[in-house]
C-alpha cells in the first residue's frame, strides 16, 4: 500500500521543497521505494534542489495528458537507489492538473510498487496546492517559527481536514508538523516563536525541528539534499524526522542554544 | 408573640399540606343517549382489557349528549357494575351540579381538557402537541476536531466545540456557543437576534465575541479573564465577561 504524503505549508519560502527533497531521500536511503512529485507547475524547483534538471525530458503534465508514460517521465535519483523524481512542467500552468489525471498517476505509482509518494505542494491555497493535498493520506505541514507562517499552516490544516478526499469520506488526514529554520538563540531572545508555542497553536504532532543552518542553502545550491550532509545539524534533524515517520522513537535535538559551541567550533576549524 | 405563633400555625399546618396537583384520570366521553348500548360496549372493552382502567379514577363526560337525571343514574349504575371508581361528572347544567352534589361526586364544568390520557396510554408521542415540540426543537451542533483559521462553523441552535478554535476561525450560532478548549478565533452567538445567548469558553483568547450584534474585540477582552474559563453574556446594556465559577484557575 503506497502512502501518499503531501508536503504543504500555505506560505511560500518556508522550506517545502528542501524538506521534500530531504525526506524523500531519507525514506529511500532507509530502503523504501519512494517517488517525489513536484506539483509546482510553472515554477519547478525540485529538480534543481535534487540536481536532475538537465535530465528532465518529460514531466508530470505530459504524463497527465498522455503525452508520455510515467516510466518515461520518472527520473531516477543518482544518489539513492530507491528514489524517483517526477518533475513539474516549467511551461504550463497549474490548471493543467486535473483530479482524474493526478489520481491516475498516483495509482500507477502505487501499482509500480512505490511505498511512499511525496507530493511537493506549491505555496498558496489555490488549485495547485489543492491538487497536491487532495489525495493525501498524511500531511507534513512545514512551518517557520513566526506568526504568519504558523497562521497559514493552520489554514492549510483546515483545508486538509475539510476538502481532501479523506475528509470527503469522513476520515482524517494524519497531520505532522515540521518546524524549519529554527534558531534557539533567537527563541531565547524572544525574537522567534518557541517549539512549544507553535505546537500549542497548531495542536499537531511534531515530526521534527530543523535548525537554521548554513548547510541548507549550500545543499540547495549544490543540488544535494541536505540529508546527505551527515555532519550538518539540519541533515541530522531530517534523518531523525524520517526515523520518526518510520515509527522510531527519537528525541528532538537542537532545541536549545549551543552556548559553548560557537567559539569552540571556530577555534577547532582554524586549528 | 402569641399572635405571631398563632398566625404561623394557621398558615402552615403541621398535620397536612395542600397542593395543587394534576393527576392522571380516565375521561369517559359519552357519544350516545342509548344507555344499554353504552353498557354492552363498555362491558366488551373491560372484558378485552381488564387492566386498562386499573384503579385510576374515571370522569364521565356528558358534554356531547343530552343528559337528564334518569340517564345520569343509568350511567352511574353501569360504571358501578363494571367496577369503575367514579371521580366525577363533566358537563354543564344545573341538574348535573345538583346530581353530583347529592352523590358526593366531583363536578367538572364543560370545556376543553388537555389530552393527557392518549399520550400516557399510547406510550409514544403520537399526539399533535408533542409532535410540534419535536418540530420546533433545533438540535445542537457538536464539533470534535480543531476549527482552523479560515473555517466557519454555523449552527441553527447551540454550538459545542470540543477542540481548539484557531485565530482566524469563526463560530456562528443562533443560540449559545461552548468551546471546551482554547478559543482564539471569533465567536458570534445569537446571530438571529437572541440577546439571551451566551458564549462559554475554557480558555478565552478570542479575537472577537458577539452576542446578537453587540460585540467586543480582543483589545478589550485581554483585560478581562484572558486565557481563563469565562462566559460572555449581554446584560441588556453591554457585554459582560465573567469567570465561570468552579473553573477559574
PDB file of N, CA and C in Angstrom, chain A residues 72-118:
ATOM      1  N   UNK A  72       8.614   6.938 -18.623  1.00  0.00           N
ATOM      2  CA  UNK A  72       9.468   7.869 -19.371  1.00  0.00           C
ATOM      3  C   UNK A  72       9.764   9.132 -18.573  1.00  0.00           C
ATOM      4  N   UNK A  73       8.778   9.558 -17.793  1.00  0.00           N
ATOM      5  CA  UNK A  73       8.914  10.839 -17.100  1.00  0.00           C
ATOM      6  C   UNK A  73       9.689  10.733 -15.783  1.00  0.00           C
ATOM      7  N   UNK A  74       9.599   9.587 -15.106  1.00  0.00           N
ATOM      8  CA  UNK A  74      10.277   9.441 -13.811  1.00  0.00           C
ATOM      9  C   UNK A  74      11.791   9.496 -13.984  1.00  0.00           C
ATOM     10  N   UNK A  75      12.420  10.311 -13.143  1.00  0.00           N
ATOM     11  CA  UNK A  75      13.883  10.417 -13.195  1.00  0.00           C
ATOM     12  C   UNK A  75      14.460   9.701 -11.983  1.00  0.00           C
ATOM     13  N   UNK A  76      15.371   8.801 -12.246  1.00  0.00           N
ATOM     14  CA  UNK A  76      15.978   8.053 -11.139  1.00  0.00           C
ATOM     15  C   UNK A  76      17.052   8.914 -10.483  1.00  0.00           C
ATOM     16  N   UNK A  77      16.984   8.972  -9.155  1.00  0.00           N
ATOM     17  CA  UNK A  77      17.964   9.781  -8.435  1.00  0.00           C
ATOM     18  C   UNK A  77      19.359   9.148  -8.527  1.00  0.00           C
ATOM     19  N   UNK A  78      20.372  10.015  -8.614  1.00  0.00           N
ATOM     20  CA  UNK A  78      21.736   9.489  -8.785  1.00  0.00           C
ATOM     21  C   UNK A  78      22.300   8.954  -7.480  1.00  0.00           C
ATOM     22  N   UNK A  79      21.795   9.476  -6.361  1.00  0.00           N
ATOM     23  CA  UNK A  79      22.402   9.125  -5.081  1.00  0.00           C
ATOM     24  C   UNK A  79      21.696   7.984  -4.357  1.00  0.00           C
ATOM     25  N   UNK A  80      20.378   7.904  -4.536  1.00  0.00           N
ATOM     26  CA  UNK A  80      19.644   6.854  -3.811  1.00  0.00           C
ATOM     27  C   UNK A  80      19.056   5.866  -4.812  1.00  0.00           C
ATOM     28  N   UNK A  81      19.219   4.635  -4.493  1.00  0.00           N
ATOM     29  CA  UNK A  81      18.740   3.544  -5.338  1.00  0.00           C
ATOM     30  C   UNK A  81      17.217   3.594  -5.503  1.00  0.00           C
ATOM     31  N   UNK A  82      16.515   3.891  -4.417  1.00  0.00           N
ATOM     32  CA  UNK A  82      15.057   3.715  -4.416  1.00  0.00           C
ATOM     33  C   UNK A  82      14.265   4.989  -4.680  1.00  0.00           C
ATOM     34  N   UNK A  83      14.930   6.028  -5.139  1.00  0.00           N
ATOM     35  CA  UNK A  83      14.246   7.325  -5.255  1.00  0.00           C
ATOM     36  C   UNK A  83      14.029   7.746  -6.711  1.00  0.00           C
ATOM     37  N   UNK A  84      12.804   8.180  -6.986  1.00  0.00           N
ATOM     38  CA  UNK A  84      12.447   8.654  -8.328  1.00  0.00           C
ATOM     39  C   UNK A  84      11.780  10.020  -8.224  1.00  0.00           C
ATOM     40  N   UNK A  85      12.081  10.866  -9.196  1.00  0.00           N
ATOM     41  CA  UNK A  85      11.536  12.224  -9.183  1.00  0.00           C
ATOM     42  C   UNK A  85      10.627  12.396 -10.393  1.00  0.00           C
ATOM     43  N   UNK A  86       9.426  12.943 -10.137  1.00  0.00           N
ATOM     44  CA  UNK A  86       8.537  13.298 -11.241  1.00  0.00           C
ATOM     45  C   UNK A  86       8.495  14.822 -11.292  1.00  0.00           C
ATOM     46  N   UNK A  87       9.199  15.419 -12.255  1.00  0.00           N
ATOM     47  CA  UNK A  87       9.329  16.873 -12.255  1.00  0.00           C
ATOM     48  C   UNK A  87       8.063  17.578 -12.732  1.00  0.00           C
ATOM     49  N   UNK A  88       7.970  18.840 -12.383  1.00  0.00           N
ATOM     50  CA  UNK A  88       6.848  19.660 -12.841  1.00  0.00           C
ATOM     51  C   UNK A  88       7.179  20.233 -14.207  1.00  0.00           C
ATOM     52  N   UNK A  89       6.136  20.688 -14.891  1.00  0.00           N
ATOM     53  CA  UNK A  89       6.341  21.350 -16.169  1.00  0.00           C
ATOM     54  C   UNK A  89       6.675  22.817 -15.901  1.00  0.00           C
ATOM     55  N   UNK A  90       7.649  23.336 -16.632  1.00  0.00           N
ATOM     56  CA  UNK A  90       8.002  24.736 -16.441  1.00  0.00           C
ATOM     57  C   UNK A  90       7.184  25.645 -17.358  1.00  0.00           C
ATOM     58  N   UNK A  91       6.635  25.066 -18.418  1.00  0.00           N
ATOM     59  CA  UNK A  91       5.989  25.904 -19.428  1.00  0.00           C
ATOM     60  C   UNK A  91       4.468  25.960 -19.297  1.00  0.00           C
ATOM     61  N   UNK A  92       3.898  25.122 -18.463  1.00  0.00           N
ATOM     62  CA  UNK A  92       2.441  25.097 -18.349  1.00  0.00           C
ATOM     63  C   UNK A  92       2.022  25.851 -17.087  1.00  0.00           C
ATOM     64  N   UNK A  93       0.701  25.954 -16.861  1.00  0.00           N
ATOM     65  CA  UNK A  93       0.275  26.482 -15.570  1.00  0.00           C
ATOM     66  C   UNK A  93      -0.491  25.416 -14.787  1.00  0.00           C
ATOM     67  N   UNK A  94      -0.863  25.794 -13.566  1.00  0.00           N
ATOM     68  CA  UNK A  94      -1.383  24.790 -12.638  1.00  0.00           C
ATOM     69  C   UNK A  94      -2.729  24.208 -13.051  1.00  0.00           C
ATOM     70  N   UNK A  95      -3.437  24.901 -13.971  1.00  0.00           N
ATOM     71  CA  UNK A  95      -4.728  24.371 -14.423  1.00  0.00           C
ATOM     72  C   UNK A  95      -4.569  23.082 -15.211  1.00  0.00           C
ATOM     73  N   UNK A  96      -3.333  22.798 -15.634  1.00  0.00           N
ATOM     74  CA  UNK A  96      -3.091  21.554 -16.366  1.00  0.00           C
ATOM     75  C   UNK A  96      -3.314  20.334 -15.479  1.00  0.00           C
ATOM     76  N   UNK A  97      -3.305  20.534 -14.142  1.00  0.00           N
ATOM     77  CA  UNK A  97      -3.541  19.420 -13.221  1.00  0.00           C
ATOM     78  C   UNK A  97      -5.036  19.171 -13.084  1.00  0.00           C
ATOM     79  N   UNK A  98      -5.442  17.912 -13.279  1.00  0.00           N
ATOM     80  CA  UNK A  98      -6.842  17.548 -13.063  1.00  0.00           C
ATOM     81  C   UNK A  98      -6.890  16.466 -11.997  1.00  0.00           C
ATOM     82  N   UNK A  99      -8.025  16.402 -11.304  1.00  0.00           N
ATOM     83  CA  UNK A  99      -8.185  15.379 -10.274  1.00  0.00           C
ATOM     84  C   UNK A  99      -7.996  13.985 -10.856  1.00  0.00           C
ATOM     85  N   UNK A 100      -8.665  13.735 -11.994  1.00  0.00           N
ATOM     86  CA  UNK A 100      -8.569  12.407 -12.615  1.00  0.00           C
ATOM     87  C   UNK A 100      -7.140  12.079 -13.005  1.00  0.00           C
ATOM     88  N   UNK A 101      -6.468  13.094 -13.599  1.00  0.00           N
ATOM     89  CA  UNK A 101      -5.089  12.887 -14.048  1.00  0.00           C
ATOM     90  C   UNK A 101      -4.165  12.583 -12.880  1.00  0.00           C
ATOM     91  N   UNK A 102      -4.278  13.358 -11.807  1.00  0.00           N
ATOM     92  CA  UNK A 102      -3.429  13.162 -10.628  1.00  0.00           C
ATOM     93  C   UNK A 102      -3.700  11.787 -10.014  1.00  0.00           C
ATOM     94  N   UNK A 103      -4.983  11.447  -9.920  1.00  0.00           N
ATOM     95  CA  UNK A 103      -5.342  10.155  -9.324  1.00  0.00           C
ATOM     96  C   UNK A 103      -4.746   9.001 -10.140  1.00  0.00           C
ATOM     97  N   UNK A 104      -4.816   9.136 -11.463  1.00  0.00           N
ATOM     98  CA  UNK A 104      -4.294   8.086 -12.342  1.00  0.00           C
ATOM     99  C   UNK A 104      -2.789   7.900 -12.121  1.00  0.00           C
ATOM    100  N   UNK A 105      -2.067   9.016 -12.024  1.00  0.00           N
ATOM    101  CA  UNK A 105      -0.614   8.935 -11.828  1.00  0.00           C
ATOM    102  C   UNK A 105      -0.298   8.293 -10.469  1.00  0.00           C
ATOM    103  N   UNK A 106      -1.033   8.715  -9.418  1.00  0.00           N
ATOM    104  CA  UNK A 106      -0.782   8.158  -8.086  1.00  0.00           C
ATOM    105  C   UNK A 106      -1.058   6.660  -8.062  1.00  0.00           C
ATOM    106  N   UNK A 107      -2.137   6.244  -8.729  1.00  0.00           N
ATOM    107  CA  UNK A 107      -2.488   4.818  -8.759  1.00  0.00           C
ATOM    108  C   UNK A 107      -1.434   4.016  -9.502  1.00  0.00           C
ATOM    109  N   UNK A 108      -0.944   4.625 -10.587  1.00  0.00           N
ATOM    110  CA  UNK A 108       0.075   3.936 -11.380  1.00  0.00           C
ATOM    111  C   UNK A 108       1.359   3.765 -10.562  1.00  0.00           C
ATOM    112  N   UNK A 109       1.713   4.790  -9.802  1.00  0.00           N
ATOM    113  CA  UNK A 109       2.907   4.708  -8.947  1.00  0.00           C
ATOM    114  C   UNK A 109       2.730   3.618  -7.895  1.00  0.00           C
ATOM    115  N   UNK A 110       1.540   3.567  -7.314  1.00  0.00           N
ATOM    116  CA  UNK A 110       1.258   2.563  -6.289  1.00  0.00           C
ATOM    117  C   UNK A 110       1.355   1.164  -6.891  1.00  0.00           C
ATOM    118  N   UNK A 111       0.806   1.022  -8.085  1.00  0.00           N
ATOM    119  CA  UNK A 111       0.829  -0.282  -8.751  1.00  0.00           C
ATOM    120  C   UNK A 111       2.259  -0.686  -9.102  1.00  0.00           C
ATOM    121  N   UNK A 112       3.104   0.306  -9.269  1.00  0.00           N
ATOM    122  CA  UNK A 112       4.501   0.075  -9.624  1.00  0.00           C
ATOM    123  C   UNK A 112       5.351  -0.304  -8.411  1.00  0.00           C
ATOM    124  N   UNK A 113       4.737  -0.362  -7.245  1.00  0.00           N
ATOM    125  CA  UNK A 113       5.452  -0.809  -6.056  1.00  0.00           C
ATOM    126  C   UNK A 113       6.067   0.297  -5.224  1.00  0.00           C
ATOM    127  N   UNK A 114       5.682   1.559  -5.487  1.00  0.00           N
ATOM    128  CA  UNK A 114       6.202   2.648  -4.659  1.00  0.00           C
ATOM    129  C   UNK A 114       5.540   2.597  -3.286  1.00  0.00           C
ATOM    130  N   UNK A 115       6.359   2.739  -2.239  1.00  0.00           N
ATOM    131  CA  UNK A 115       5.820   2.683  -0.879  1.00  0.00           C
ATOM    132  C   UNK A 115       5.429   4.067  -0.385  1.00  0.00           C
ATOM    133  N   UNK A 116       6.246   5.069  -0.771  1.00  0.00           N
ATOM    134  CA  UNK A 116       5.949   6.437  -0.355  1.00  0.00           C
ATOM    135  C   UNK A 116       5.886   7.338  -1.582  1.00  0.00           C
ATOM    136  N   UNK A 117       4.845   8.157  -1.632  1.00  0.00           N
ATOM    137  CA  UNK A 117       4.727   9.144  -2.698  1.00  0.00           C
ATOM    138  C   UNK A 117       4.638  10.512  -2.023  1.00  0.00           C
ATOM    139  N   UNK A 118       5.697  11.310  -2.183  1.00  0.00           N
ATOM    140  CA  UNK A 118       5.742  12.628  -1.559  1.00  0.00           C
ATOM    141  C   UNK A 118       5.278  13.663  -2.585  1.00  0.00           C
TER     142      UNK A 118
END
